[in-house]
PDB file of C-alpha atoms and ligand atoms in Angstrom:
ATOM      1  CA  MET A1132     177.684  -6.428  78.856  1.00 90.00           C
ATOM      2  CA  THR A1133     180.931  -6.915  80.805  1.00 94.00           C
ATOM      3  CA  THR A1134     180.562  -8.472  84.077  1.00 96.00           C
ATOM      4  CA  PRO A1135     181.128  -5.252  86.203  1.00 97.00           C
ATOM      5  CA  ARG A1136     178.282  -3.871  84.144  1.00 97.00           C
ATOM      6  CA  LEU A1137     176.046  -6.727  84.892  1.00 97.00           C
ATOM      7  CA  PHE A1138     176.676  -6.855  88.512  1.00 98.00           C
ATOM      8  CA  PHE A1139     175.961  -3.404  88.857  1.00 98.00           C
ATOM      9  CA  ALA A1140     172.814  -3.414  86.666  1.00 98.00           C
ATOM     10  CA  PHE A1141     171.446  -6.448  89.017  1.00 98.00           C
ATOM     11  CA  GLY A1142     172.476  -4.452  91.968  1.00 98.00           C
ATOM     12  CA  ALA A1143     170.524  -1.383  91.022  1.00 98.00           C
ATOM     13  CA  LEU A1144     167.612  -3.391  90.040  1.00 98.00           C
ATOM     14  CA  CYS A1145     167.668  -4.865  93.663  1.00 98.00           C
ATOM     15  CA  LEU A1146     168.120  -1.283  94.931  1.00 98.00           C
ATOM     16  CA  LEU A1147     165.077  -0.091  93.151  1.00 98.00           C
ATOM     17  CA  ILE A1148     162.790  -2.882  94.162  1.00 98.00           C
ATOM     18  CA  GLY A1149     164.373  -2.949  97.944  1.00 98.00           C
ATOM     19  CA  MET A1150     163.781   0.943  98.166  1.00 98.00           C
ATOM     20  CA  ALA A1151     160.017   0.734  96.723  1.00 98.00           C
ATOM     21  CA  TRP A1152     159.517  -2.149  99.458  1.00 98.00           C
ATOM     22  CA  GLY A1153     161.040   0.025 101.948  1.00 98.00           C
ATOM     23  CA  ILE A1154     158.717   2.861 101.212  1.00 98.00           C
ATOM     24  CA  HIS A1155     155.689   0.514 101.176  1.00 98.00           C
ATOM     25  CA  MET A1156     156.808  -0.787 104.428  1.00 98.00           C
ATOM     26  CA  SER A1157     157.101   2.685 105.940  1.00 97.00           C
ATOM     27  CA  ALA A1158     153.670   3.958 104.294  1.00 98.00           C
ATOM     28  CA  SER A1159     151.797   1.037 105.625  1.00 98.00           C
ATOM     29  CA  GLY A1160     153.313   0.815 108.960  1.00 97.00           C
ATOM     30  CA  ASP A1161     153.979  -3.038 108.726  1.00 97.00           C
ATOM     31  CA  HIS A1162     157.635  -3.689 109.200  1.00 97.00           C
ATOM     32  CA  ALA A1163     157.281  -7.426 109.555  1.00 97.00           C
ATOM     33  CA  LEU A1164     159.109  -8.261 106.325  1.00 98.00           C
ATOM     34  CA  SER A1165     161.924  -5.672 107.044  1.00 98.00           C
ATOM     35  CA  PRO A1166     164.425  -8.669 107.286  1.00 98.00           C
ATOM     36  CA  ALA A1167     163.675  -9.690 103.532  1.00 98.00           C
ATOM     37  CA  HIS A1168     163.929  -5.997 102.639  1.00 98.00           C
ATOM     38  CA  ALA A1169     167.240  -5.575 104.385  1.00 98.00           C
ATOM     39  CA  HIS A1170     168.782  -8.764 102.694  1.00 98.00           C
ATOM     40  CA  LEU A1171     167.377  -7.806  99.234  1.00 98.00           C
ATOM     41  CA  ASN A1172     169.319  -4.466  99.749  1.00 98.00           C
ATOM     42  CA  LEU A1173     172.354  -5.784 101.400  1.00 98.00           C
ATOM     43  CA  VAL A1174     172.905  -8.962  99.496  1.00 98.00           C
ATOM     44  CA  GLY A1175     171.253  -7.807  96.199  1.00 98.00           C
ATOM     45  CA  PHE A1176     172.525  -4.337  95.989  1.00 98.00           C
ATOM     46  CA  VAL A1177     175.439  -3.749  98.203  1.00 98.00           C
ATOM     47  CA  LEU A1178     177.301  -7.186  97.677  1.00 98.00           C
ATOM     48  CA  ALA A1179     176.486  -7.081  94.157  1.00 98.00           C
ATOM     49  CA  SER A1180     178.018  -3.565  93.769  1.00 98.00           C
ATOM     50  CA  ILE A1181     181.195  -4.546  95.842  1.00 98.00           C
ATOM     51  CA  PHE A1182     181.647  -7.615  93.416  1.00 98.00           C
ATOM     52  CA  GLY A1183     181.153  -5.195  90.417  1.00 98.00           C
ATOM     53  CA  GLY A1184     183.617  -2.653  91.533  1.00 98.00           C
ATOM     54  CA  TRP A1185     186.150  -5.612  92.225  1.00 98.00           C
ATOM     55  CA  TYR A1186     185.655  -7.171  88.834  1.00 97.00           C
ATOM     56  CA  ALA A1187     186.080  -3.588  87.244  1.00 97.00           C
ATOM     57  CA  LEU A1188     189.621  -3.301  89.207  1.00 96.00           C
ATOM     58  CA  ALA A1189     190.602  -6.775  88.240  1.00 95.00           C
ATOM     59  CA  PRO A1190     190.141  -6.778  84.261  1.00 92.00           C
ATOM     60  CA  THR A1191     191.613 -10.294  84.006  1.00 93.00           C
ATOM     61  CA  ALA A1192     188.789 -11.735  86.253  1.00 93.00           C
ATOM     62  CA  GLN A1193     186.366 -10.592  83.459  1.00 88.00           C
ATOM     63  CA  ASP A1194     188.362 -12.529  80.445  1.00 81.00           C
ATOM     64  CA  GLY A1195     187.095 -16.229  81.764  1.00 83.00           C
ATOM     65  CA  MET A1196     183.796 -17.701  82.526  1.00 92.00           C
ATOM     66  CA  LEU A1197     184.108 -17.771  85.895  1.00 95.00           C
ATOM     67  CA  GLY A1198     182.875 -14.097  86.665  1.00 96.00           C
ATOM     68  CA  ARG A1199     179.773 -14.870  84.666  1.00 96.00           C
ATOM     69  CA  ILE A1200     178.998 -17.948  86.742  1.00 97.00           C
ATOM     70  CA  HIS A1201     179.898 -15.875  89.808  1.00 98.00           C
ATOM     71  CA  LEU A1202     177.087 -13.547  88.648  1.00 98.00           C
ATOM     72  CA  VAL A1203     174.501 -15.945  87.778  1.00 98.00           C
ATOM     73  CA  LEU A1204     174.944 -17.885  91.289  1.00 98.00           C
ATOM     74  CA  HIS A1205     174.854 -14.608  93.317  1.00 98.00           C
ATOM     75  CA  ALA A1206     171.675 -13.392  91.345  1.00 98.00           C
ATOM     76  CA  ALA A1207     170.158 -16.809  91.988  1.00 98.00           C
ATOM     77  CA  ALA A1208     171.283 -16.598  95.617  1.00 98.00           C
ATOM     78  CA  VAL A1209     169.176 -13.273  96.073  1.00 98.00           C
ATOM     79  CA  VAL A1210     166.268 -14.362  93.990  1.00 98.00           C
ATOM     80  CA  VAL A1211     165.968 -17.590  96.085  1.00 98.00           C
ATOM     81  CA  MET A1212     166.822 -16.321  99.530  1.00 98.00           C
ATOM     82  CA  VAL A1213     164.372 -12.918  99.642  1.00 98.00           C
ATOM     83  CA  PRO A1214     161.370 -14.856  98.869  1.00 98.00           C
ATOM     84  CA  GLY A1215     162.437 -17.662 101.232  1.00 98.00           C
ATOM     85  CA  ILE A1216     163.049 -15.115 104.112  1.00 98.00           C
ATOM     86  CA  VAL A1217     159.329 -13.906 103.237  1.00 98.00           C
ATOM     87  CA  PHE A1218     157.845 -17.546 103.548  1.00 98.00           C
ATOM     88  CA  ALA A1219     159.951 -18.183 106.591  1.00 98.00           C
ATOM     89  CA  ILE A1220     158.541 -15.039 108.494  1.00 97.00           C
ATOM     90  CA  GLN A1221     155.109 -16.139 107.391  1.00 97.00           C
ATOM     91  CA  GLY A1222     155.735 -19.503 108.718  1.00 96.00           C
ATOM     92  CA  THR A1223     155.034 -21.382 105.432  1.00 96.00           C
ATOM     93  CA  GLY A1224     158.419 -23.010 105.105  1.00 95.00           C
ATOM     94  CA  GLU A1225     162.178 -22.288 105.350  1.00 97.00           C
ATOM     95  CA  THR A1226     163.547 -24.301 102.439  1.00 97.00           C
ATOM     96  CA  GLY A1227     163.904 -21.310 100.110  1.00 97.00           C
ATOM     97  CA  ALA A1228     165.863 -19.267 102.997  1.00 98.00           C
ATOM     98  CA  LYS A1229     168.033 -22.432 103.463  1.00 98.00           C
ATOM     99  CA  ILE A1230     168.705 -23.042  99.718  1.00 98.00           C
ATOM    100  CA  GLY A1231     169.144 -19.202  99.244  1.00 98.00           C
ATOM    101  CA  SER A1232     171.776 -19.086 102.096  1.00 98.00           C
ATOM    102  CA  VAL A1233     173.953 -21.844 100.606  1.00 98.00           C
ATOM    103  CA  LEU A1234     173.893 -20.250  97.430  1.00 98.00           C
ATOM    104  CA  ALA A1235     175.027 -16.968  98.890  1.00 98.00           C
ATOM    105  CA  ILE A1236     177.869 -18.781 100.824  1.00 98.00           C
ATOM    106  CA  LEU A1237     178.935 -20.352  97.602  1.00 98.00           C
ATOM    107  CA  SER A1238     178.885 -16.730  96.029  1.00 98.00           C
ATOM    108  CA  GLY A1239     181.257 -15.575  98.656  1.00 98.00           C
ATOM    109  CA  LEU A1240     183.319 -18.692  98.190  1.00 98.00           C
ATOM    110  CA  MET A1241     183.648 -17.776  94.469  1.00 98.00           C
ATOM    111  CA  PHE A1242     184.460 -14.159  95.408  1.00 98.00           C
ATOM    112  CA  LEU A1243     187.371 -15.421  97.415  1.00 98.00           C
ATOM    113  CA  VAL A1244     188.468 -17.917  94.648  1.00 97.00           C
ATOM    114  CA  GLN A1245     188.280 -15.001  92.159  1.00 97.00           C
ATOM    115  CA  VAL A1246     190.264 -12.655  94.380  1.00 97.00           C
ATOM    116  CA  LEU A1247     192.950 -15.174  95.115  1.00 97.00           C
ATOM    117  CA  ARG A1248     193.526 -16.034  91.199  1.00 95.00           C
ATOM    118  CA  HIS A1249     193.334 -12.612  89.983  1.00 95.00           C
ATOM    119  CA  PRO A1250     195.632  -9.422  90.639  1.00 94.00           C
ATOM    120  CA  ILE A1251     194.188  -5.680  90.795  1.00 94.00           C
ATOM    121  CA  GLY A1252     195.253  -4.006  87.362  1.00 90.00           C
ATOM    122  CA  ARG A1253     196.325  -5.763  84.331  1.00 79.00           C
ATOM    123  CA  PRO A1254     199.715  -7.292  84.522  1.00 73.00           C
ATOM    124  CA  ALA A1255     202.330  -5.632  82.380  1.00 70.00           C
TER     125      ALA A1255
HETATM  126  C1  HEM B2193     163.778   4.185 100.057  1.00 59.98           C
HETATM  127  C2  HEM B2193     164.697   3.572 100.649  1.00 59.98           C
HETATM  128  C3  HEM B2193     164.215   2.791 102.080  1.00 59.98           C
HETATM  129  C4  HEM B2193     163.233   2.800 102.730  1.00 59.98           C
HETATM  130  C5  HEM B2193     161.860   3.766 102.666  1.00 59.98           C
HETATM  131  C6  HEM B2193     163.608   1.979 103.754  1.00 59.98           C
HETATM  132  C7  HEM B2193     162.671   1.626 104.787  1.00 59.98           C
HETATM  133  C8  HEM B2193     162.994   0.675 105.872  1.00 59.98           C
HETATM  134  C9  HEM B2193     162.055   0.261 106.978  1.00 59.98           C
HETATM  135  C10 HEM B2193     160.463   0.872 107.208  1.00 59.98           C
HETATM  136  C11 HEM B2193     162.548  -0.622 107.641  1.00 59.98           C
HETATM  137  C12 HEM B2193     161.764  -1.186 108.834  1.00 59.98           C
HETATM  138  C13 HEM B2193     162.478  -0.662 110.121  1.00 59.98           C
HETATM  139  C14 HEM B2193     162.165  -1.339 111.358  1.00 59.98           C
HETATM  140  O1  HEM B2193     161.275  -2.133 111.473  1.00 59.98           O
HETATM  141  O2  HEM B2193     162.689  -1.131 112.607  1.00 59.98           O
HETATM  142  C15 HEM B2193     163.812  -0.995 107.122  1.00 59.98           C
HETATM  143  C16 HEM B2193     164.629  -1.874 107.611  1.00 59.98           C
HETATM  144  C17 HEM B2193     166.001  -1.795 107.133  1.00 59.98           C
HETATM  145  N1  HEM B2193     166.408  -1.492 106.008  1.00 59.98           N
HETATM  146 FE1  HEM B2193     165.502  -0.139 104.793  1.00 59.98          FE
HETATM  147  N2  HEM B2193     164.686   1.359 103.611  1.00 59.98           N
HETATM  148  C18 HEM B2193     165.198   1.914 102.458  1.00 59.98           C
HETATM  149  C19 HEM B2193     166.517   1.502 101.831  1.00 59.98           C
HETATM  150  C20 HEM B2193     167.450   0.663 102.563  1.00 59.98           C
HETATM  151  C21 HEM B2193     168.716   0.375 101.876  1.00 59.98           C
HETATM  152  C22 HEM B2193     169.226   0.906 100.631  1.00 59.98           C
HETATM  153  C23 HEM B2193     169.396  -0.539 102.684  1.00 59.98           C
HETATM  154  C24 HEM B2193     170.659  -0.860 102.648  1.00 59.98           C
HETATM  155  C25 HEM B2193     171.453  -0.859 101.720  1.00 59.98           C
HETATM  156  C26 HEM B2193     168.330  -0.734 103.864  1.00 59.98           C
HETATM  157  C27 HEM B2193     168.610  -1.662 104.938  1.00 59.98           C
HETATM  158  C28 HEM B2193     167.769  -1.977 105.817  1.00 59.98           C
HETATM  159  C29 HEM B2193     168.004  -2.848 106.813  1.00 59.98           C
HETATM  160  C30 HEM B2193     169.394  -3.546 107.073  1.00 59.98           C
HETATM  161  C31 HEM B2193     167.019  -3.010 107.669  1.00 59.98           C
HETATM  162  C32 HEM B2193     167.010  -3.702 108.965  1.00 59.98           C
HETATM  163  C33 HEM B2193     166.988  -2.778 110.116  1.00 59.98           C
HETATM  164  C34 HEM B2193     166.770  -3.582 111.431  1.00 59.98           C
HETATM  165  O3  HEM B2193     165.845  -4.540 111.458  1.00 59.98           O
HETATM  166  O4  HEM B2193     167.314  -3.277 112.396  1.00 59.98           O
HETATM  167  N3  HEM B2193     167.255   0.032 103.486  1.00 59.98           N
HETATM  168  N4  HEM B2193     163.923  -0.133 106.086  1.00 59.98           N
END
């Protein structure tokens, strides 16, 4: 699968889990974990989809390994950060949220590096 498609697939998975979580929060009336739900939707779905859209626009970025590394880094950020926020809210530790935040900022940094290295469109 191409890098943009993998980003979109990961984003769609986060969206589905995030929306199901939102429906559960609405039905139960317990909104305590809404910051974790918000980060799953925003970092997991919205950011991953923006990254996927950019990789689709910049095909030369799909040729190297850096795009795949970026995808794995971003997915790891979400997978570590979201449960980490749950644990932080529940008062059982902040390590996951801290490590997830560092991974997320590294994913943002890698996006900047990629945007600076690769043009939009394929060079003639
Ligand atoms: C089926 C879809 C969804 C449902 C049922 C749902 C439900 C909820 C609920 C019940 C809350 C807590 C509100 C509160 O305590 O004030 C919440 C918070 C939030 N949701 Fe969702 N949500 C859904 C999808 C999404 C999506 C797709 C996004 C972003 C792309 C999103 C972003 C947020 C944000 C940022 C908050 C935090 C708002 C705040 O704390 O002020 N949600 N959601």
